[in-house]
Short mmCIF file of C-alpha atoms in Angstrom, two decimals:
data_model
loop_
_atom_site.label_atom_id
_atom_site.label_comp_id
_atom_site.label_asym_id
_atom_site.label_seq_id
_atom_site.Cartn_x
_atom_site.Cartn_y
_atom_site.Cartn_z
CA UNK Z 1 71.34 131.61 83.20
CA UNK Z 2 71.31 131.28 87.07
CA UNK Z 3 72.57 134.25 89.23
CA UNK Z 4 75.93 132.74 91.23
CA UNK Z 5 73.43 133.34 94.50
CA UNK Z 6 71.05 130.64 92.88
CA UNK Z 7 74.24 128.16 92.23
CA UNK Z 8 75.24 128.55 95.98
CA UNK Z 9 71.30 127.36 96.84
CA UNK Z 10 71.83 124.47 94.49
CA UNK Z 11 75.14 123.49 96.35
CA UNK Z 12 73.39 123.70 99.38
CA UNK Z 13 70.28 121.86 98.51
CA UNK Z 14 72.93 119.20 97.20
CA UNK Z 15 74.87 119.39 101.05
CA UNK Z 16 71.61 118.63 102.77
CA UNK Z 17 72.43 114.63 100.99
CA UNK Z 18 68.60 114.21 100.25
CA UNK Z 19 68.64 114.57 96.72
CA UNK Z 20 70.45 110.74 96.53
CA UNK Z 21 66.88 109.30 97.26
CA UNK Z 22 64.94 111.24 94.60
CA UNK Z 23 64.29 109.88 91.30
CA UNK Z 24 63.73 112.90 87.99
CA UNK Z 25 61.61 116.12 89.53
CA UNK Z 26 61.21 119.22 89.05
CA UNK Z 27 62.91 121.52 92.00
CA UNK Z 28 59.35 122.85 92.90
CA UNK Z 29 58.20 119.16 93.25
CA UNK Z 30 61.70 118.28 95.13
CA UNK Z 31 60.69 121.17 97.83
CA UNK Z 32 57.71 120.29 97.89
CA UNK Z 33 58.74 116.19 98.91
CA UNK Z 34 61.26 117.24 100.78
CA UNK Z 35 59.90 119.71 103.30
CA UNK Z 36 59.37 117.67 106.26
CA UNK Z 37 63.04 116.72 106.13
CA UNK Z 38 64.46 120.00 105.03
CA UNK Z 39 62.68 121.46 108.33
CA UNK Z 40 64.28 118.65 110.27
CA UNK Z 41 67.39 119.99 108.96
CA UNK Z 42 66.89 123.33 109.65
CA UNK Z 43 66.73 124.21 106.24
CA UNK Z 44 63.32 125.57 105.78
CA UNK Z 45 64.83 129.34 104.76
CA UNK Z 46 66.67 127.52 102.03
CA UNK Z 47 63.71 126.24 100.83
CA UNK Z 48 62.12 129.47 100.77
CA UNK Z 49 64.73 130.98 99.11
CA UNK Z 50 64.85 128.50 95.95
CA UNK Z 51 61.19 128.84 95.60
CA UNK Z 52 61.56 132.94 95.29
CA UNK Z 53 63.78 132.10 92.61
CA UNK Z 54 61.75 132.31 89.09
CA UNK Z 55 64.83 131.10 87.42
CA UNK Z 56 65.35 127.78 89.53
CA UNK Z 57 61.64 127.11 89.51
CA UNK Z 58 62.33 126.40 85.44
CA UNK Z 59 64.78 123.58 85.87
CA UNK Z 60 64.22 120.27 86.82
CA UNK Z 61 66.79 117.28 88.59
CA UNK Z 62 67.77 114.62 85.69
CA UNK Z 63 69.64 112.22 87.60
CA UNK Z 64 72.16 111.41 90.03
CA UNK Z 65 75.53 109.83 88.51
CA UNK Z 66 77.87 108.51 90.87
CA UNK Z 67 80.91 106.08 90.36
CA UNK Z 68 83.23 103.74 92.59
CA UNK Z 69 85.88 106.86 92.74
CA UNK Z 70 84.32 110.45 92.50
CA UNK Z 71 82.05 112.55 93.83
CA UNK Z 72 78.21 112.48 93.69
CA UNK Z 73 77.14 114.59 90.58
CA UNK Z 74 73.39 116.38 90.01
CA UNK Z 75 72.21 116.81 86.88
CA UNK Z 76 69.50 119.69 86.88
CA UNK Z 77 68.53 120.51 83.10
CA UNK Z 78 66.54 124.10 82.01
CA UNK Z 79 64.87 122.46 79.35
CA UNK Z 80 63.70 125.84 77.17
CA UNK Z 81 66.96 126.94 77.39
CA UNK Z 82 68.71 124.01 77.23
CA UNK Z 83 70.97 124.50 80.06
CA UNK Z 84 72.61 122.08 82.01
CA UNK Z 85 73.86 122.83 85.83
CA UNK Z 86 76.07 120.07 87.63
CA UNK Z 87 76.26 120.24 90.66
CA UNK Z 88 78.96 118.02 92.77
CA UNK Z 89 77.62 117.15 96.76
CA UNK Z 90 79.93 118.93 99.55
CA UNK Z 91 80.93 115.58 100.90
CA UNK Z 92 84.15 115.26 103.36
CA UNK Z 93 85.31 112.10 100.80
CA UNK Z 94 85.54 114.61 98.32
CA UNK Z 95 89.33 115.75 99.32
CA UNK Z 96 90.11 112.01 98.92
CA UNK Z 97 89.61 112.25 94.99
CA UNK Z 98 92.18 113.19 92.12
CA UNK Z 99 92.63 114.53 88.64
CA UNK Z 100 92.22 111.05 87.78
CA UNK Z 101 89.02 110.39 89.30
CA UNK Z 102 87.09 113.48 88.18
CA UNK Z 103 88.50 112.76 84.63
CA UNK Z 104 87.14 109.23 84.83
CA UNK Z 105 83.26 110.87 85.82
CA UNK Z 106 84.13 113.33 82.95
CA UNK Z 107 83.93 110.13 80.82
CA UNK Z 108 80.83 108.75 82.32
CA UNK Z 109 78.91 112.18 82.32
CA UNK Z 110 79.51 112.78 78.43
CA UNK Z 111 77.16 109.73 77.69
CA UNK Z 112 74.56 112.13 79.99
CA UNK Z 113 74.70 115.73 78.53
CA UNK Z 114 72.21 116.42 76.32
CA UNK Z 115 73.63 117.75 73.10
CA UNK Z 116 73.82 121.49 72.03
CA UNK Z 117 73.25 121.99 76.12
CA UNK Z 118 75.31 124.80 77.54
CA UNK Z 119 76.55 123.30 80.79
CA UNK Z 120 78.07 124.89 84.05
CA UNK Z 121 79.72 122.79 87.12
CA UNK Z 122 79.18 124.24 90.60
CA UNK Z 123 80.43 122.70 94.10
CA UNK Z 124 81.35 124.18 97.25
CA UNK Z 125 84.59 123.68 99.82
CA UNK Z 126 86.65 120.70 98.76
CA UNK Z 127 83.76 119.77 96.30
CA UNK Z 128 84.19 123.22 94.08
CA UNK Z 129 87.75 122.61 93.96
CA UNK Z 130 86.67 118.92 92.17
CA UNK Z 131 84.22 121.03 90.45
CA UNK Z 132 86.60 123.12 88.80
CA UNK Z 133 88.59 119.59 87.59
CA UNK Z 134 85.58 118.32 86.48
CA UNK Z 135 84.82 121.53 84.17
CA UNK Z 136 88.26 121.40 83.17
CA UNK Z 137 88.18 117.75 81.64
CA UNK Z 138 84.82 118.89 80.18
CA UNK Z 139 86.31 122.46 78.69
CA UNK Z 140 83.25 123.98 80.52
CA UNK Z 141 82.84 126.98 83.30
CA UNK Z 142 82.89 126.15 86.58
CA UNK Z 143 81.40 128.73 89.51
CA UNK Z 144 82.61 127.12 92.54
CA UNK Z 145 82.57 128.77 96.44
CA UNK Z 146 84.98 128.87 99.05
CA UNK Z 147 87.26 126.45 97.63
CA UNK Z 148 90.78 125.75 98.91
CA UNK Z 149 93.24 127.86 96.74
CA UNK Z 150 96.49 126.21 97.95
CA UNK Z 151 97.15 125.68 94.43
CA UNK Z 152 95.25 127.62 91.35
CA UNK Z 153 92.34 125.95 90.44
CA UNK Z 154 92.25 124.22 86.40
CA UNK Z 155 90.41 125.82 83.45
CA UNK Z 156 87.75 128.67 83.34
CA UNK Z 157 86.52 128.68 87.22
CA UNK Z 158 85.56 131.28 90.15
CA UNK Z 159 85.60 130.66 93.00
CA UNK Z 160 83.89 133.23 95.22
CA UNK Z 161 84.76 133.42 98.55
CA UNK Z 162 84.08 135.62 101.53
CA UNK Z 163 86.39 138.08 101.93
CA UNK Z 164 87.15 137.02 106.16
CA UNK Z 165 88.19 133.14 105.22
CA UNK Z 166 90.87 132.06 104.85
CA UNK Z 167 91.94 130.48 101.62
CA UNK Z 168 95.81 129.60 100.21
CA UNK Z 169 97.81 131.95 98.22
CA UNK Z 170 96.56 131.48 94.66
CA UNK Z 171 94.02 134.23 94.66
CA UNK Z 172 94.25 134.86 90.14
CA UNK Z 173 90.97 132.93 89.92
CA UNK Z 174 89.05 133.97 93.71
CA UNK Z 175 86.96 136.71 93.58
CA UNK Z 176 86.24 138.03 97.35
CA UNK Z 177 82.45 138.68 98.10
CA UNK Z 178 81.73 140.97 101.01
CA UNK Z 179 80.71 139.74 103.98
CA UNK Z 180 77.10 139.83 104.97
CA UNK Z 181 77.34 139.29 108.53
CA UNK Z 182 79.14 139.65 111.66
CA UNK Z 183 81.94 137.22 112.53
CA UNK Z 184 79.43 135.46 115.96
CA UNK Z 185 77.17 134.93 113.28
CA UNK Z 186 79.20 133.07 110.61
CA UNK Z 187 78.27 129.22 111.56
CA UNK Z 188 75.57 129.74 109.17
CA UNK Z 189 75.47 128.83 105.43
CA UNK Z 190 77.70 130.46 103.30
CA UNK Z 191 74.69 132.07 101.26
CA UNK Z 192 73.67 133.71 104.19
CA UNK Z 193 77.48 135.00 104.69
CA UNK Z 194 78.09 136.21 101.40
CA UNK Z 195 76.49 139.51 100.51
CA UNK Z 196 74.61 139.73 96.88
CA UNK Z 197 72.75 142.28 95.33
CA UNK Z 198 69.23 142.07 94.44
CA UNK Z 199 69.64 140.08 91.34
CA UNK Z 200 71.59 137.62 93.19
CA UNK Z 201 75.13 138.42 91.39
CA UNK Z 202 78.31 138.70 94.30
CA UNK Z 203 79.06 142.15 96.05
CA UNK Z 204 82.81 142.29 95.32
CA UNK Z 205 85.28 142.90 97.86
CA UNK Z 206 88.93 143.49 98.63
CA UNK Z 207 90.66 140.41 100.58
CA UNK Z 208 90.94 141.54 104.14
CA UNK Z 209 94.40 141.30 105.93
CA UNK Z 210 92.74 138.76 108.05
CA UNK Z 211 92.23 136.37 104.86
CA UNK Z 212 95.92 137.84 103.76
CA UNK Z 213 97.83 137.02 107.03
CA UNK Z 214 95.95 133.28 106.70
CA UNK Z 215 97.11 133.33 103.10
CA UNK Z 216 100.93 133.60 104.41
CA UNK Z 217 100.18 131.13 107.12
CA UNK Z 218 99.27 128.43 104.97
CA UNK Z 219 102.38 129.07 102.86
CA UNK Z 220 104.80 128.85 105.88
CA UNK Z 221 102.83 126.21 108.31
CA UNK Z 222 103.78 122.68 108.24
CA UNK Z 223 101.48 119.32 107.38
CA UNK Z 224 100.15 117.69 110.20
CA UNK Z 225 101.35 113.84 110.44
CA UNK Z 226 98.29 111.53 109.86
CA UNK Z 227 98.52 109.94 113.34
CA UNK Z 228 98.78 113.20 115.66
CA UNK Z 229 95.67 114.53 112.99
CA UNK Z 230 93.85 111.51 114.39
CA UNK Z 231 94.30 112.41 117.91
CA UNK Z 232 92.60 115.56 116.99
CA UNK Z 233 90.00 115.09 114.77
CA UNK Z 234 88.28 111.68 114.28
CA UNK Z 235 87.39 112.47 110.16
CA UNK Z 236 90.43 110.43 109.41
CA UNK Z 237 88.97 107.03 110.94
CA UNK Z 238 85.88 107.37 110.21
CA UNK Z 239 86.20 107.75 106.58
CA UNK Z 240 88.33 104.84 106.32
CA UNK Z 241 91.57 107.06 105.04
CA UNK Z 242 93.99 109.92 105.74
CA UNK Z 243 93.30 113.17 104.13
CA UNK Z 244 95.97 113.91 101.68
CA UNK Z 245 95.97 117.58 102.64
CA UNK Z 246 96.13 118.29 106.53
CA UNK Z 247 97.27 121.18 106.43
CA UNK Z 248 95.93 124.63 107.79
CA UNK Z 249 92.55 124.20 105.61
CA UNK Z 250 91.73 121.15 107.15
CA UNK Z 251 92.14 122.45 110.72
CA UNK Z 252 89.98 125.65 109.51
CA UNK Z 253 87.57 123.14 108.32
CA UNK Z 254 87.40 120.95 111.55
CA UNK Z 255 88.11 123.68 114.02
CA UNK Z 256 84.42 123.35 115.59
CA UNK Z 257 85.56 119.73 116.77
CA UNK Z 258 88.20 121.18 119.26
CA UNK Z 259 87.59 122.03 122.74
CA UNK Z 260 89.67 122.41 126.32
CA UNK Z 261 88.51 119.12 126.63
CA UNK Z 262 89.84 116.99 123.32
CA UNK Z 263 92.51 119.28 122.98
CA UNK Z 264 93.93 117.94 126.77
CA UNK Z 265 93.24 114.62 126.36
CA UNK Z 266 94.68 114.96 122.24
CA UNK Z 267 97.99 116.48 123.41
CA UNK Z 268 98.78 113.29 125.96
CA UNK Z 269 97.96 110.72 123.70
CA UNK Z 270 100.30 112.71 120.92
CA UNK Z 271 102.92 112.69 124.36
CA UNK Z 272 102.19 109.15 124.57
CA UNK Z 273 102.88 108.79 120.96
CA UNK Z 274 106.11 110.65 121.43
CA UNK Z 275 107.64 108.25 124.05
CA UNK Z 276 106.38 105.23 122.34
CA UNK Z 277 108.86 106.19 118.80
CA UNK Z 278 111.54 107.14 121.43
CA UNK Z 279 111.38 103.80 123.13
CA UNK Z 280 111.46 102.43 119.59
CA UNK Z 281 114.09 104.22 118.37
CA UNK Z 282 116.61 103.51 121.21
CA UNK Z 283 115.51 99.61 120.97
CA UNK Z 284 116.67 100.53 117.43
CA UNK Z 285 120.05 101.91 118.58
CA UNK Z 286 120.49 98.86 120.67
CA UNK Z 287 120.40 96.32 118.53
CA UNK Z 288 122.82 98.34 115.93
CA UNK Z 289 125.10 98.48 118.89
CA UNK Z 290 124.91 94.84 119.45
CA UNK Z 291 126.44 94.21 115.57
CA UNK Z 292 129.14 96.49 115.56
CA UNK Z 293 132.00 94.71 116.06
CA UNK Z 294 135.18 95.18 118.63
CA UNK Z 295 137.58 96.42 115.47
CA UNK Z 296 135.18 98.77 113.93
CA UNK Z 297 133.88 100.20 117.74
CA UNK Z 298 135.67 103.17 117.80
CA UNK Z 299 134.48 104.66 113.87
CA UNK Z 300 130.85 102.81 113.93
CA UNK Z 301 129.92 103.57 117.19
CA UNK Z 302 129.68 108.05 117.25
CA UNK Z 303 128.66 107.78 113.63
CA UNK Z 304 125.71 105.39 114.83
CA UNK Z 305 124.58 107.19 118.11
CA UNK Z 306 124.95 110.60 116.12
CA UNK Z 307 122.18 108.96 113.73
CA UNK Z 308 119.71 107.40 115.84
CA UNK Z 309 120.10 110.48 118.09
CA UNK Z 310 119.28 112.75 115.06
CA UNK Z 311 116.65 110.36 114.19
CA UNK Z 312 115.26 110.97 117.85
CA UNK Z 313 115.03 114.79 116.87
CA UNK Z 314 113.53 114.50 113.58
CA UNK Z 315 110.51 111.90 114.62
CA UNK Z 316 109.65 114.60 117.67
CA UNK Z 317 110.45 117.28 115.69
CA UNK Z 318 107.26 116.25 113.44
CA UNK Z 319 105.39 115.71 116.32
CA UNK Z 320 105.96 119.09 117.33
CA UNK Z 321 105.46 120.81 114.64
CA UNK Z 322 102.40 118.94 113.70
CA UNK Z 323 101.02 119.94 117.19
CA UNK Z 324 101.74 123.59 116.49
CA UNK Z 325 100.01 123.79 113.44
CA UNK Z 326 96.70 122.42 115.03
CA UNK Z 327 97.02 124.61 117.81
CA UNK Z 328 98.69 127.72 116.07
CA UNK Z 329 95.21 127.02 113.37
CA UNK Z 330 92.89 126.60 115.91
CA UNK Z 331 93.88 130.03 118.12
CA UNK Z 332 94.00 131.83 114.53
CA UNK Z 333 90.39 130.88 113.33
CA UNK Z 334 88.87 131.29 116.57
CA UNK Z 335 90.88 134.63 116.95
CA UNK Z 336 87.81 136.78 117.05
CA UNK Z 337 85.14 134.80 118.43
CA UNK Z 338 87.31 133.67 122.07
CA UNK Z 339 86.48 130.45 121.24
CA UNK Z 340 89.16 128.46 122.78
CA UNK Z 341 92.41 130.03 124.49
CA UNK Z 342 95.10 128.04 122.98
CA UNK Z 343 97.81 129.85 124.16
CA UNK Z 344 98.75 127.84 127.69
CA UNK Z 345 98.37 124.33 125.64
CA UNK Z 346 101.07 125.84 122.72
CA UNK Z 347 103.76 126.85 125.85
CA UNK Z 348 102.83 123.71 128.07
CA UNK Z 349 103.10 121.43 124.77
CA UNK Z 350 106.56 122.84 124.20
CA UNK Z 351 107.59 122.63 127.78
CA UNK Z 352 106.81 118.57 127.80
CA UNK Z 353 108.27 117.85 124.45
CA UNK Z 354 111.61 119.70 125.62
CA UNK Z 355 111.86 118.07 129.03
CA UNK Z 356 110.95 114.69 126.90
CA UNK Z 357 114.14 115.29 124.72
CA UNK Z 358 116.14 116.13 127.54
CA UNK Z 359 115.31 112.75 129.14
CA UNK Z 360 115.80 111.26 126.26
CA UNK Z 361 119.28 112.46 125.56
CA UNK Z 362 120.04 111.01 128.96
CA UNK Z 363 118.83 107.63 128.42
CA UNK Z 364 120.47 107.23 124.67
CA UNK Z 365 123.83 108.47 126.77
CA UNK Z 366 123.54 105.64 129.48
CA UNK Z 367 122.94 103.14 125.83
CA UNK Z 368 126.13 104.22 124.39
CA UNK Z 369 127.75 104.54 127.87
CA UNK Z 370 127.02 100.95 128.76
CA UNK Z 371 127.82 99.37 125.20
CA UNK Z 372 131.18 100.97 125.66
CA UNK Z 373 131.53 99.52 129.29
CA UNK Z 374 130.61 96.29 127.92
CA UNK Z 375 133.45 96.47 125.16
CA UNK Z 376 136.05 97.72 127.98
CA UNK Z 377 135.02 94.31 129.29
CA UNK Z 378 135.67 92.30 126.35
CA UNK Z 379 138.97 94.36 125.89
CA UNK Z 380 140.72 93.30 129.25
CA UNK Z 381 139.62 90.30 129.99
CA UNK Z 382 142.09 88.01 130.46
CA UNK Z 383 142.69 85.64 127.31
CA UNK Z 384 142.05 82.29 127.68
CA UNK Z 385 144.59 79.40 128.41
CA UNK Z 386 144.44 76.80 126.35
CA UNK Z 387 146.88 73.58 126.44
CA UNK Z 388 147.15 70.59 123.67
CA UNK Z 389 148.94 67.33 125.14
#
């Protein structure tokens, strides 16, 4: 059996996406091909690694399955011992998937496994979290790292994960790995992060109060609304879909897209965005207005301001808090490192979006002040004289 170290270099090899274009090879003969691009990648010391490994050197890529809805699945096959690793590619689309999904490629990879094999699933980030579904439908292990733990992951999976990151609050099945290096120099791959000993298993650790704190965070932060997210982070667009989950994990995972720069121009189009459903919503309020009629004005007319005012509140209020848990993400995962100062943009934010609802409480007052002016008018003026000869 492979050392979890060895399952992590698999993952990896798998994230570098050239495995798609190779056909059935051993992993010696897929280093070997794939050199020239693996050094492109910066990914020589990867390379290196694997080939160090006596164990790896013994198994040998199958095939790659992939279907219409779930992730890209290796097949890597010890043939003496007649072990079978799967191995799911760390792509972004992999958050888009379900329970549904995964149980559909459990279908298609049963007509795969070779019989009698022992078989293990292994992914990384949002893929080891599929991983673990994918063992699950299977009734297999899965050894998954740094997976989101917002909810416990199915069946008989790990997931190791450095004992800094943050993960969610269902910690029964992660198993913290000490961490290797120093916080400037954790950009790199996670195998270089994680500490292992010399036969490649995990060097256990305690969860730091850093990864604690982040734990409590994600419990308490809000979701971000798909459109501010996009005004952020361009992921959303470009895969053709809004991430189910953006939350806290997803602004951990994207935090290296954020600067001074995108974060100024991201917080006035999200101001833009603000005014725009204000300007809606009193266009809304209007024409209600309009329909009431004179007998019902003084009952319909407070209970209808007092709603499209509180639906003023609530639509900003999103905004706001959406905001805030980009910015309150982004200042705790860059905490240590000084990467960006988010402080001034929270308080400015909150300054804008204040003096926006006080504004706008003024202009829905001059709406309802006016309809009532113009049903005064209706009120006394002076009836109509009509004669019949």
């Amino acid at each position: 059996m492979l050392s979890e170290r060895e399952y992590l270099w698999l993952c990896e090899l798998a994230h570098t996406n050239l495995l798609r274009t190779q056909r059935s090879a051993s992993i010696l003969e897929l280093l070997t091909i794939l050199q020239p691009e693996m050094a492109a990648k910066g990914c020589l010391d990867l390379a290196q690694n694997m080939r160090s490994s006596q164990r790896l050197m013994k198994y040998k890529l199958l095939e790659l399955v992939e279907g219409p809805s779930y992730p890209e699945l290796y097949l890597f096959h010890h043939e003496d011992a007649n072990v079978m690793v799967i191995v799911l590619q760390d792509l972004p689309a992999a958050r888009l998937h379900t329970v549904y999904d995964m149980n559909r490629a459990a279908q298609d990879l049963k007509l795969r496994l070779i019989d009698g094999a022992r078989c293990i699933c292994t992914g990384m980030g949002y893929s080891g979290w599929r991983a673990a579904q994918l063992a699950d439908a299977l009734d297999i292990e899965a050894v998954v790292f740094g997976a989101p733990s917002v909810e416990e992951l199915p069946g008989k999976a790990v997931n190791y994960v450095c004992a800094d990151d943050p993960v969610g609050d269902a910690t029964a099945k992660v198993a913290f790995v000490k961490q290797r290096v120093e916080d400037d120099e954790a950009e790199g791959p996670l195998s270089n992060r994680l500490a292992f000993s010399d036969d490649g298993r995990p060097i256990l650790s305690e969860q730091s109060e850093f990864s604690r704190f982040v734990s409590w965070f994600y419990s308490s932060a809000g979701a971000v609304e798909p459109e501010i997210w996009r005004y952020f982070f361009s992921e959303a667009e470009e895969e053709g879909g809004v991430l189910p989950d953006l939350g806290v994990y997803s602004v951990y995972l994207h935090i290296g897209e954020l600067s001074e720069g995108t974060i100024s121009q991201s917080i006035e189009h999200t101001i833009r965005h603000a005014r725009q459903l204000l300007e809606a919503n009193r266009c809304e309020l209007e024409l209600e207005l309009a329909k009431i009629t004179d007998e019902d004005y003084q009952k319909a007319v407070p209970a209808c301001a007092e709603a499209y005012a509180q639906q003023a509140a609530e639509r900003v209020g999103l905004i706001f808090d959406s905001v805030q848990t980009i910015l309150m993400g982004a200042a705790l995962f860059t905490l240590d490192r000084e990467m960006l100062q988010v402080e001034p943009w929270m308080a400015g934010f909150g300054s804008r979006i204040s003096e926006l609802m006080v504004q706008e409480q003024e202009k829905l007052q001059e709406i309802l002040d006016l309809a009532i002016s113009r049903h005064l008018e209706r009120q006394l003026s002076a009836p109509e004289l009509s004669l019949e000869w």
